[in-house]
Amino acid sequence: MPLEMQTPLSALSGVGPKRAAALADRGIATVADLMFNLPLHYQDWRSRTPLTELKPSTFAVVEGRLVGFKERPMRGMRWRRMATAWLEGAGGGRIRVVWFNLPAYMKGRMPEGERVVMHGRVGDAPDRGLKIIHPEVYPLDSGAPPAVRPVYGLPAEIGQRVYAGLVAQALAALGGRIEGAMPAALRAQAGVMALGEALRMLHQPPADADPAKFEAGDSAAHFALAFDEMFAFQLAMGIDRMRAARRIGARMDAPAKLTARLLETLPFAPTRAQLRAIDEIGADLARTHPMNRLLMGDVGSGKTLVALWAALRAAESGWQVAMMAPTELLAEQHYRSFMALCGALGVPAALLLGKTPPSERARTLRLLASGAIPVVFGTHALIQEGVALRSLGLAVIDEQHRFGVFDRARLKALGPSAHVLLMTATPIPRSLALTLLANLDISALDEMPPGRTPVVTEIFTEDRIGEVDLIVRAELEAGRRAYYIVPLIEGEEEGDERLSVAATAKRLGAGPLGGFKIGTLHGRMRPADKERAMREFRDGALDVLVSTTVVEVGIDVPEASVIVVIAAERYGLAQLHQLRGRVGRGAAASRCCLVVSRENDARARLDKRLEVMVRATSGAEVARADLELRGPGDLLGARQSGALPLRFADFIRDGRLIEQARAMAESWLKRDPSLELPDSAGARAALLRMLDFGFSLGDIG
Ligand code: ADP
Ligand code: MG
């Protein structure tokens, strides 16, 4: 049987049931799996260290003659045979060599007296000097060892040489027949190495390969793999786009009566960015296929207004709207903003939360199902069993990164022709947006409402909390409000009383902020109490709100001018930026004080993260730093990046590659939309592999 990529490994000589099972355990079952399991490390076997220059606790490649072989059972482990020998260097000197268990390839074939090259760890026995421990040996008679030697992550049953031998077998048999997703003509045009050639290079690096670059994934061969994969991914995206274009969307082209009134009666002038986003969304809504748009804007840039405009546009066109937010506080705030801005226009709206009492919920569901209520705000409660809308025309998801792909799909499923508007304050780099959220259009609010001054951020160690309290006191005396954010509710969890809401409120009330009204807020409070605390803070009945991060998302109180984050080292940058966004919403200059715990002091100072917060004032800067420090998984939620069938492409490194692959996939789909041409065979196979990977086109966007 000729070898193919999908051939099971047992077809290779040297793979019996035992080895097959051990490899299958690691997800290596076919020839393709074998080949795409790339080496983890590359050893440099080219430069040899003279025996006189060996240093303990390093790895070294040495050359010489092996003499004085001895083998004996190990003390206490008689089934293991320890072997020792001497290596006599070509330029003089000799060193002991030790194997705790003689490697299989040496059993019965001791290269006694032969010239060898070996790679091993240099150990240091205090009494008897240096030795080389468990080296890998190449007798020079049988040819030079590879110059750059790949090292794989393998199960214990499979030796490095065995694995390299299997790969060599597969490469020899498949050779030039390894087909990538990219049609050969496109590949050549883009100047990308053929997949077979790339795999050969990665498994059998040429003598001039740079091991450090190979190990970092930085070679033409790595690029070829990433490009081919990205091309397949972009094909999948392109096909999804074509399908979406055929879906019929809720058409919203009624005369703009209410929306025009909304813009006229606003208490402020919309920013140019808001107007541009409104235009873009309005044009999408009037078209016959569904919108899929991401509204991206820094904390405080005024995304809500744009969403409410879109909701009103849908309602005035006779469609229903559902707007989902990750927390009850935020859903309530949206509802209230809508009522404040649009209530007078006579558009009924409802609020659906987990805590909504059953009778009220039943009534709301009835009115939604009949279409009597056009606009509904809510949390996850919107996508629970029993919610049905008569004619959902627009689904809005605020803080979309807080939701999983399935949540988004479920909201969309409430209306087959619904437009989708996603909102986020987390800026997504263009390269990421083009892949993860490939089929989204993007509107960016790149301008803040006027009169905002950037929030000044400072880092304090815990022992300077008194200074921080004084800063806060001065703000309160000027008639403004303050947040204290602490990590614990009561403190018993980690025995650290100081970090709890209750203890902090008590401490502030007893001393530094005595005389001011201090309220508390945390996730375990009854919803009615939470709501009351928020309302009192918003209306000024409270001057200070001591809270856990429940205030993080979206809460809008313009009079708040200072936020103190205690134990700031515990939070991610994106989260700190969200928290900081709670202030700086009014005209007053605002401050953010990050207080670092003493025990974490040293670490946090080393930790560049918090310093980023001082320098970076916009979400875009914070996100870029975060991306560099932690990778994209955190930006988009592990679930989403985990859902991607990508092994070789790297979003940060491969930004340009992504765009190029996308353009190529699009042009190829124009030529061969159903991938029927013979040249598309590889693409079709790659697409199927991608679906195998557990990836469904519906997951994205
Ligand atoms: P985010 O984009 O973070 O969701 P919001 O929509 O909550 O921001 O808006 C933040 C604050 O800015 C709100 O108080 C809102 O009323 C106000 N705002 C929005 N647009 C403007 C504008 N064009 N001019 C002045 N204030 C605005
Ligand atoms: Mg918001």
XYZ file of C-alpha atoms and ligand atoms in Angstrom:
729
model
C 0.000 0.000 0.000
C 1.534 3.336 -0.979
C 1.913 5.681 1.947
C -0.543 8.592 2.159
C -0.925 11.315 4.745
C -3.943 9.551 6.226
C -2.268 6.117 6.404
C -2.157 4.756 9.961
C 1.314 4.607 11.467
C 1.218 0.836 11.800
C 1.907 0.743 8.055
C 5.439 2.004 8.711
C 8.105 -0.578 9.320
C 9.197 -0.544 12.928
C 5.767 0.390 14.297
C 4.192 -2.531 16.118
C 1.052 -2.425 18.241
C 2.962 -1.177 21.289
C 4.592 1.786 19.609
C 1.412 2.557 17.683
C -0.532 2.703 20.940
C 2.072 4.861 22.672
C 2.055 7.345 19.797
C -1.729 7.300 19.470
C -1.870 8.298 23.129
C -0.153 11.506 22.113
C -2.573 12.066 19.273
C -0.106 10.753 16.692
C -2.044 8.159 14.743
C -1.452 8.854 11.056
C 1.453 9.735 8.838
C 0.166 13.316 8.793
C 0.180 13.436 12.612
C 3.720 12.098 12.583
C 4.913 14.750 10.175
C 3.120 17.673 11.754
C 4.469 16.810 15.190
C 7.353 19.227 14.910
C 10.544 19.042 16.961
C 10.456 20.988 20.200
C 14.174 21.703 20.247
C 17.110 21.728 17.922
C 20.540 20.752 19.182
C 23.565 22.205 17.527
C 25.964 19.342 16.788
C 28.327 21.362 14.662
C 30.723 22.896 17.097
C 32.598 20.509 19.390
C 33.936 21.473 22.765
C 37.519 20.377 23.532
C 37.545 18.023 26.537
C 39.711 20.479 28.412
C 37.100 23.213 28.142
C 34.014 21.386 29.403
C 31.992 23.138 32.066
C 29.751 21.324 34.551
C 25.960 21.497 34.146
C 26.072 22.317 30.458
C 25.276 20.275 27.395
C 28.171 19.694 25.057
C 29.117 17.964 21.844
C 32.470 16.215 22.108
C 34.530 14.038 19.810
C 37.030 11.306 20.570
C 37.747 7.590 20.855
C 35.644 5.424 23.190
C 37.698 2.981 25.239
C 37.445 0.878 28.358
C 33.795 -0.112 28.094
C 32.376 -1.775 31.194
C 28.820 -2.861 31.842
C 27.417 -4.060 35.147
C 24.043 -4.282 36.899
C 23.213 -1.184 38.887
C 23.287 -1.484 42.645
C 19.725 -1.866 43.948
C 18.270 -2.001 40.429
C 19.710 -5.154 38.998
C 17.514 -5.100 35.918
C 19.215 -1.919 34.803
C 22.694 -2.147 33.454
C 24.993 0.769 33.991
C 27.703 1.261 31.418
C 30.862 3.304 31.714
C 33.660 4.104 29.330
C 36.341 6.669 28.679
C 36.396 9.158 25.892
C 39.890 10.078 24.762
C 39.931 13.449 23.098
C 41.630 13.905 19.754
C 43.619 16.811 21.146
C 44.490 15.042 24.386
C 42.720 14.603 27.717
C 40.067 12.064 28.626
C 36.754 12.035 30.427
C 34.455 9.460 31.942
C 31.207 8.603 30.180
C 28.262 7.074 32.004
C 24.993 5.535 30.851
C 22.512 4.503 33.504
C 20.738 2.323 31.039
C 22.445 1.524 27.793
C 20.434 2.956 24.868
C 18.852 0.331 22.649
C 20.859 1.362 19.599
C 24.111 0.540 21.427
C 23.129 -2.831 22.852
C 25.291 -5.550 21.368
C 27.123 -2.992 19.267
C 29.604 -1.167 21.429
C 31.677 1.242 19.431
C 34.712 0.179 21.491
C 37.849 1.793 20.165
C 35.923 3.758 17.539
C 35.922 7.467 16.882
C 32.569 8.952 17.928
C 30.729 12.227 18.339
C 28.500 12.495 21.359
C 26.067 14.970 22.904
C 25.368 14.827 26.607
C 25.210 16.645 29.872
C 28.430 17.436 31.653
C 28.176 16.287 35.242
C 30.463 17.063 38.106
C 31.386 14.371 40.621
C 33.193 16.175 43.455
C 35.808 13.489 43.935
C 36.335 12.184 40.451
C 36.005 15.276 38.262
C 33.838 15.851 35.239
C 31.946 13.193 33.351
C 29.505 13.020 30.491
C 26.156 11.633 31.488
C 23.972 9.509 29.250
C 25.191 10.914 25.959
C 23.842 10.132 22.568
C 26.556 8.605 20.405
C 27.291 8.638 16.681
C 30.218 6.474 15.492
C 31.963 8.516 12.819
C 32.619 5.439 10.650
C 28.943 5.220 9.811
C 28.769 8.825 8.610
C 28.636 12.222 10.242
C 25.801 12.925 12.662
C 23.212 15.505 11.614
C 24.517 19.022 11.991
C 21.359 20.257 13.669
C 19.603 17.546 15.534
C 15.831 17.743 16.157
C 14.479 16.719 19.540
C 10.830 15.735 19.806
C 8.405 15.599 22.682
C 7.815 11.844 22.806
C 6.313 9.156 25.003
C 8.892 7.152 26.979
C 8.444 4.121 24.758
C 9.694 5.931 21.663
C 13.309 6.984 21.386
C 14.377 10.117 19.536
C 16.203 8.083 16.911
C 13.272 5.757 16.383
C 11.013 8.729 15.804
C 13.434 10.437 13.459
C 13.674 7.120 11.574
C 9.889 6.928 11.161
C 9.766 10.490 9.888
C 12.574 9.708 7.442
C 10.630 6.701 6.182
C 7.517 8.788 5.674
C 9.403 11.606 3.966
C 11.096 9.171 1.602
C 7.836 7.478 0.700
C 5.704 10.607 0.357
C 8.370 12.971 -0.876
C 6.990 15.585 -3.171
C 3.466 14.240 -2.900
C 2.675 16.104 0.294
C -0.055 18.474 -0.661
C -0.808 21.703 1.127
C -4.021 23.670 1.120
C -2.574 26.288 -1.179
C -2.864 25.566 -4.883
C 0.637 25.184 -6.314
C 0.286 28.166 -8.617
C -0.690 30.512 -5.783
C 2.027 29.152 -3.596
C 4.710 29.711 -6.165
C 3.406 33.185 -6.849
C 3.600 34.062 -3.152
C 7.090 32.597 -2.989
C 6.207 30.144 -0.247
C 8.071 26.867 0.121
C 6.175 23.664 -0.748
C 4.771 21.896 2.269
C 6.775 18.712 1.680
C 9.968 20.677 1.422
C 9.122 22.621 4.572
C 8.451 19.458 6.553
C 11.696 17.905 5.373
C 13.562 20.995 6.468
C 11.975 21.014 9.909
C 12.636 17.329 10.560
C 15.996 17.123 8.854
C 17.452 20.601 9.158
C 20.171 21.471 6.665
C 23.717 21.958 7.853
C 23.420 25.736 7.660
C 20.216 25.938 9.702
C 20.253 28.262 12.693
C 19.066 26.144 15.645
C 18.019 29.180 17.681
C 15.816 30.444 14.867
C 14.361 27.012 14.239
C 13.586 26.643 17.885
C 11.853 30.023 17.906
C 9.734 28.971 14.936
C 11.418 31.559 12.789
C 12.344 29.969 9.479
C 11.056 29.860 5.931
C 9.776 26.362 6.648
C 7.790 27.463 9.679
C 6.433 30.329 7.637
C 5.273 27.910 4.938
C 3.373 25.808 7.463
C 1.745 28.821 9.075
C 0.842 30.294 5.719
C -0.708 27.105 4.423
C -2.745 26.722 7.565
C -3.848 30.332 7.520
C -4.835 29.987 3.871
C -7.094 27.047 4.724
C -8.574 28.979 7.613
C -9.260 31.998 5.459
C -10.904 29.767 2.870
C -13.246 28.526 5.566
C -13.953 32.113 6.533
C -14.530 33.074 2.914
C -16.994 30.260 2.395
C -18.795 31.321 5.559
C -18.955 34.868 4.228
C -20.451 33.711 0.962
C -23.107 31.814 2.860
C -23.861 34.803 5.057
C -24.258 36.981 1.992
C -26.984 34.665 0.753
C -28.952 34.897 4.006
C -31.781 37.377 3.975
C -31.591 40.023 6.663
C -34.226 42.081 8.395
C -34.475 45.115 6.206
C -34.707 48.379 8.112
C -35.372 51.233 5.758
C -38.404 52.975 7.247
C -38.239 56.782 7.384
C -35.977 57.849 10.223
C -38.545 59.587 12.380
C -37.682 58.478 15.889
C -33.951 58.167 15.344
C -33.841 61.689 13.955
C -35.668 62.948 17.023
C -33.278 61.069 19.293
C -30.272 62.814 17.797
C -31.993 66.201 18.019
C -32.977 65.830 21.636
C -29.721 64.427 22.999
C -28.331 66.346 25.968
C -24.943 66.435 24.200
C -23.640 66.524 20.648
C -22.596 63.111 19.383
C -18.914 62.806 18.545
C -17.880 62.504 14.919
C -16.884 58.916 15.626
C -20.328 58.154 17.007
C -21.976 59.682 13.960
C -19.737 57.699 11.647
C -20.579 54.448 13.453
C -24.265 55.333 13.311
C -23.980 55.884 9.563
C -22.197 52.601 9.018
C -24.679 50.671 11.084
C -27.643 52.435 9.513
C -26.419 51.463 6.044
C -25.939 47.842 7.118
C -29.411 47.663 8.631
C -31.009 48.917 5.434
C -29.447 46.141 3.379
C -30.980 42.798 2.641
C -28.371 40.642 4.257
C -27.620 40.501 7.955
C -25.091 42.808 9.522
C -22.284 41.301 11.557
C -20.481 44.264 13.035
C -18.189 44.923 15.950
C -18.383 48.322 17.595
C -15.018 48.885 19.178
C -14.394 51.853 21.426
C -12.399 52.567 24.506
C -14.055 52.665 27.886
C -16.173 55.814 28.010
C -16.177 56.471 24.272
C -19.962 56.343 24.195
C -20.821 53.013 22.622
C -24.154 52.834 24.389
C -25.588 55.752 22.466
C -24.716 54.075 19.172
C -26.370 50.855 20.299
C -29.485 52.658 21.492
C -29.705 54.486 18.185
C -29.529 51.136 16.378
C -32.206 49.718 18.666
C -34.470 52.627 17.931
C -33.798 52.307 14.206
C -34.894 48.670 14.344
C -37.973 49.517 16.369
C -39.075 52.313 14.059
C -38.745 49.884 11.175
C -41.099 47.441 12.852
C -38.539 44.947 14.170
C -37.668 43.774 17.659
C -34.338 44.260 19.409
C -32.593 42.293 22.138
C -29.568 43.769 23.893
C -27.580 41.466 26.129
C -25.047 42.531 28.775
C -22.848 40.411 31.063
C -24.105 41.794 34.389
C -27.442 42.809 35.829
C -26.125 46.224 36.785
C -25.132 46.895 33.235
C -28.348 45.572 31.706
C -30.289 47.796 34.083
C -28.147 50.767 33.170
C -28.816 50.198 29.478
C -32.501 49.892 30.141
C -32.511 53.122 32.135
C -30.478 54.967 29.502
C -32.915 53.830 26.858
C -35.884 54.964 28.895
C -34.223 58.305 29.591
C -33.304 58.960 25.967
C -36.063 57.165 24.087
C -38.846 56.755 26.612
C -40.484 59.969 25.534
C -40.586 58.694 21.947
C -43.175 56.117 22.952
C -41.182 52.964 22.347
C -41.909 50.369 25.039
C -38.985 48.412 26.427
C -38.561 45.579 28.913
C -35.854 44.275 31.191
C -35.256 40.554 31.613
C -32.843 39.394 34.317
C -32.196 36.230 36.246
C -33.798 37.820 39.265
C -36.954 38.933 37.444
C -39.904 37.461 39.418
C -41.722 34.604 37.617
C -44.993 36.442 37.126
C -43.319 39.500 35.641
C -41.092 37.302 33.535
C -44.095 35.393 32.182
C -45.763 38.666 31.276
C -42.647 40.017 29.563
C -42.174 36.782 27.624
C -45.771 36.966 26.437
C -45.378 40.511 25.231
C -42.105 39.684 23.491
C -43.605 36.650 21.786
C -46.559 38.691 20.560
C -44.288 41.482 19.400
C -45.998 44.053 21.628
C -42.671 45.032 23.213
C -40.087 45.943 20.599
C -37.001 46.388 22.780
C -35.704 44.115 25.519
C -32.567 44.483 27.624
C -31.158 41.692 29.727
C -28.452 39.329 30.812
C -28.007 35.636 30.059
C -31.681 35.455 30.996
C -32.373 36.449 27.389
C -30.994 33.203 26.038
C -32.709 30.856 28.472
C -35.416 28.353 27.572
C -38.778 29.868 26.893
C -37.644 33.179 25.440
C -39.042 33.734 21.982
C -39.434 36.887 19.951
C -41.921 37.469 17.225
C -39.571 39.288 14.931
C -36.064 39.813 16.211
C -34.350 42.129 13.791
C -31.310 43.189 15.811
C -29.262 41.440 18.475
C -26.808 43.623 20.416
C -24.170 42.138 22.709
C -22.343 44.549 24.980
C -18.908 43.632 26.348
C -18.966 40.792 23.875
C -15.664 39.308 25.047
C -17.457 38.352 28.239
C -19.593 35.923 26.312
C -18.712 32.654 24.666
C -19.331 31.826 21.044
C -22.298 29.696 22.042
C -23.982 32.540 23.903
C -23.663 34.684 20.822
C -25.023 31.930 18.627
C -27.998 31.457 20.931
C -28.936 35.099 20.882
C -28.636 35.155 17.109
C -30.796 32.045 16.917
C -33.735 34.021 18.343
C -34.157 35.603 14.943
C -32.897 33.955 11.774
C -32.678 37.195 9.880
C -31.415 39.342 12.753
C -28.536 41.751 12.371
C -25.816 41.414 14.990
C -23.976 44.247 16.706
C -21.171 43.290 19.066
C -19.589 45.850 21.346
C -16.286 45.800 23.142
C -13.887 48.149 24.869
C -11.082 45.680 24.304
C -9.435 46.742 21.094
C -8.665 43.817 18.911
C -5.606 44.181 16.717
C -6.493 44.155 13.083
C -4.738 40.857 12.461
C -6.738 39.175 15.187
C -9.988 40.654 14.048
C -9.341 39.343 10.573
C -8.917 35.824 11.853
C -10.803 35.208 15.046
C -13.626 37.474 14.127
C -13.001 37.197 10.460
C -16.464 37.830 9.245
C -17.088 40.958 11.178
C -17.098 44.489 9.956
C -15.648 46.924 12.409
C -16.738 50.382 13.487
C -14.282 52.125 15.732
C -15.071 54.933 18.164
C -11.615 56.434 18.056
C -12.569 59.693 19.696
C -13.651 60.505 23.225
C -16.552 62.802 24.028
C -15.189 66.299 24.584
C -14.096 67.617 27.954
C -12.523 64.420 29.190
C -9.088 64.567 30.694
C -7.048 61.381 30.724
C -7.003 59.602 34.048
C -3.683 59.983 35.853
C -2.513 56.640 37.156
C -0.049 56.172 40.005
C 1.348 53.151 41.793
C 1.605 53.137 45.595
C 2.945 50.520 47.921
C 0.646 49.477 50.696
C 2.507 51.442 53.361
C 1.551 54.650 51.546
C -2.175 53.995 51.829
C -2.439 57.044 54.084
C -1.375 59.275 51.184
C -3.926 57.619 48.969
C -6.673 58.193 51.501
C -5.730 61.883 51.626
C -5.989 62.166 47.842
C -9.441 60.650 48.051
C -10.453 62.922 50.896
C -9.515 65.982 48.877
C -11.695 64.810 45.981
C -14.629 64.176 48.304
C -14.235 67.608 49.850
C -14.442 69.081 46.361
C -17.834 67.383 46.037
C -16.772 64.426 43.922
C -17.055 60.670 44.519
C -14.646 57.765 44.862
C -14.406 54.024 44.393
C -12.259 51.659 46.455
C -11.847 48.285 44.780
C -10.794 45.374 46.988
C -10.405 41.689 46.106
C -12.348 40.045 48.933
C -15.864 40.274 50.253
C -15.343 39.384 53.888
C -11.753 38.421 54.251
C -12.212 35.006 55.781
C -11.394 33.352 52.443
C -7.735 34.084 52.659
C -7.610 35.293 56.210
C -6.612 38.700 54.930
C -9.018 41.011 56.637
C -7.511 44.200 55.228
C -8.467 43.218 51.709
C -12.169 42.822 52.334
C -15.034 45.134 51.493
C -16.321 45.177 55.066
C -12.977 45.887 56.723
C -12.014 48.559 54.217
C -15.322 50.361 54.610
C -14.898 50.219 58.383
C -11.316 51.450 58.288
C -12.187 54.389 56.025
C -15.237 55.365 58.045
C -13.376 55.208 61.345
C -10.568 57.486 60.249
C -9.380 58.776 56.908
C -12.804 59.401 55.373
C -14.760 59.981 58.561
C -17.798 62.152 57.994
C -18.379 60.986 54.427
C -21.044 58.488 53.489
C -19.518 55.144 52.598
C -21.417 52.307 50.941
C -20.456 48.773 50.008
C -21.105 46.585 46.995
C -20.238 42.990 46.178
C -21.490 40.009 44.253
C -22.986 38.197 47.207
C -25.369 40.980 48.145
C -29.048 40.564 47.394
C -29.843 42.092 43.998
C -32.108 44.704 45.558
C -29.321 45.790 47.927
C -26.812 45.973 45.093
C -29.144 48.067 43.102
C -29.766 50.383 46.030
C -26.056 50.861 46.673
C -25.415 51.670 43.021
C -28.341 54.035 42.859
C -27.293 55.841 46.026
C -23.777 56.221 44.730
C -24.995 57.442 41.375
C -27.350 59.947 42.949
C -24.808 61.197 45.470
C -26.400 59.780 48.603
C -23.123 57.900 48.990
C -19.736 59.564 48.527
C -17.629 56.444 48.505
C -18.329 52.991 47.156
C -16.173 50.186 48.499
C -16.660 47.317 46.132
C -15.323 44.176 44.574
C -14.831 44.182 40.824
C -18.569 43.949 40.236
C -18.366 47.626 39.270
C -15.857 46.723 36.595
C -18.122 46.532 33.648
C -19.726 49.541 32.110
C -20.937 51.399 35.202
C -21.271 55.071 34.493
C -21.134 57.706 37.259
C -19.636 60.933 35.880
C -19.112 62.529 39.313
C -16.682 59.803 40.379
C -13.185 61.219 39.997
C -10.913 58.787 41.815
C -10.638 55.025 41.952
C -8.354 53.193 44.343
C -7.524 49.602 43.475
C -6.189 47.701 46.471
C -3.984 44.665 45.758
C -3.754 45.826 42.166
C -1.178 43.159 41.382
C -3.984 40.616 41.367
C -5.660 41.925 38.255
C -4.989 41.670 34.568
C -4.261 44.801 32.567
C -7.480 44.710 30.608
C -9.393 44.457 33.853
C -7.467 47.333 35.423
C -8.191 49.448 32.379
C -11.881 48.637 32.689
C -11.790 49.585 36.365
C -9.936 52.789 35.616
C -12.608 53.559 33.060
C -15.088 54.007 35.910
C -13.572 57.450 36.444
C -12.688 60.190 34.000
C -16.249 60.260 32.763
C -16.963 63.809 33.814
C -15.163 67.105 33.339
C -13.025 66.802 36.487
C -9.467 65.526 36.165
C -9.477 61.993 37.518
C -7.001 59.708 39.201
C -6.459 56.020 39.512
C -4.372 54.817 42.460
C -3.024 51.296 42.177
C -2.032 50.035 45.596
C 0.389 47.135 45.620
C 0.448 44.716 48.551
C 3.632 44.730 50.555
C 4.395 41.045 50.244
C 4.056 41.373 46.512
C 5.984 44.582 46.409
C 9.216 43.249 45.038
C 7.518 41.028 42.528
C 5.183 43.708 41.318
C 8.013 46.135 40.814
C 9.759 43.600 38.664
C 6.485 42.934 36.997
C 6.292 45.413 34.163
C 2.576 45.042 33.979
C 1.501 47.709 36.402
C 3.901 50.221 34.952
C 2.138 49.768 31.656
C -0.945 51.214 33.317
C 0.900 54.405 34.224
C 2.188 54.952 30.719
C -0.700 53.668 28.648
C -3.833 55.747 28.880
C -5.844 54.343 26.001
C -7.305 50.897 25.798
C -5.406 50.319 22.574
C -2.054 50.852 24.281
C -3.025 48.684 27.225
C -4.234 45.939 24.934
C -1.073 46.010 22.866
C 1.036 45.667 25.992
C -1.224 42.944 27.313
C -1.050 41.088 24.045
C 2.720 41.221 24.119
C 2.853 40.076 27.716
C 0.225 37.396 27.696
C -0.842 36.451 24.200
C -4.217 36.724 22.536
C -5.990 34.034 24.542
C -6.740 36.453 27.337
C -8.070 39.115 25.072
C -10.713 37.010 23.502
C -11.388 34.397 26.118
C -9.699 31.030 26.097
C -12.791 29.418 24.768
C -12.696 31.365 21.569
C -9.068 30.948 20.758
C -9.332 27.291 21.785
C -12.020 26.893 19.181
C -9.584 27.814 16.454
C -8.073 25.091 14.364
C -4.686 26.775 14.159
C -1.460 25.107 15.246
C 1.240 26.955 13.422
C 0.059 30.479 12.775
C 0.785 33.037 15.443
C -1.385 36.112 15.604
C 1.219 38.520 16.774
C 4.115 37.292 14.730
C 2.090 36.596 11.629
C -0.031 39.703 11.279
C 1.007 40.331 7.687
C 0.711 36.719 6.740
C -2.898 36.723 7.884
C -3.888 39.554 5.590
C -2.021 38.091 2.660
C -3.594 34.676 3.186
C -6.985 36.281 3.389
C -6.546 38.138 0.125
C -5.334 34.972 -1.585
C -8.185 32.875 -0.245
C -10.680 35.440 -1.460
C -9.265 35.561 -4.941
C -9.143 31.782 -5.125
C -12.773 31.503 -4.057
C -13.724 33.890 -6.834
C -12.131 31.494 -9.299
C -13.382 28.305 -7.733
C -16.188 29.021 -5.246
C -17.017 25.373 -4.579
C -13.412 24.141 -4.706
C -14.029 21.776 -7.598
C -10.946 22.384 -9.735
C -8.182 19.780 -9.564
C -5.949 22.528 -8.186
C -8.304 22.865 -5.219
C -7.904 19.260 -4.088
C -5.443 20.172 -1.357
C -7.642 23.032 -0.216
C -10.648 20.786 -0.002
C -8.742 18.213 2.024
C -7.405 20.891 4.370
C -10.891 22.248 4.894
C -12.148 18.813 5.838
C -9.243 18.361 8.250
C -10.193 21.648 9.808
C -13.758 20.510 10.324
C -12.380 17.284 11.830
C -10.555 19.353 14.342
C -13.929 20.117 15.896
C -14.245 23.485 14.291
C -17.509 24.529 12.818
C -17.933 27.517 10.615
C -20.838 28.679 12.732
C -18.521 29.141 15.697
C -16.861 32.196 14.370
C -17.994 35.784 14.479
P -18.832 53.023 26.856
O -18.348 53.220 25.469
O -17.720 52.735 27.813
O -19.958 52.044 26.952
P -20.871 54.869 27.615
O -21.720 54.591 26.455
O -21.270 54.287 28.917
O -19.374 54.439 27.318
O -20.693 56.447 27.729
C -19.927 57.026 28.742
C -20.527 58.350 29.167
O -20.342 59.301 28.159
C -22.002 58.308 29.442
O -22.250 59.096 30.566
C -22.607 58.921 28.208
O -23.845 59.518 28.478
C -21.577 59.957 27.867
N -21.530 60.316 26.448
C -21.711 59.491 25.402
N -21.572 60.168 24.242
C -21.284 61.439 24.565
C -21.039 62.638 23.808
N -21.021 62.619 22.480
N -20.783 63.763 24.485
C -20.762 63.772 25.832
N -21.006 62.713 26.591
C -21.263 61.551 25.984
Mg -20.384 50.308 27.855
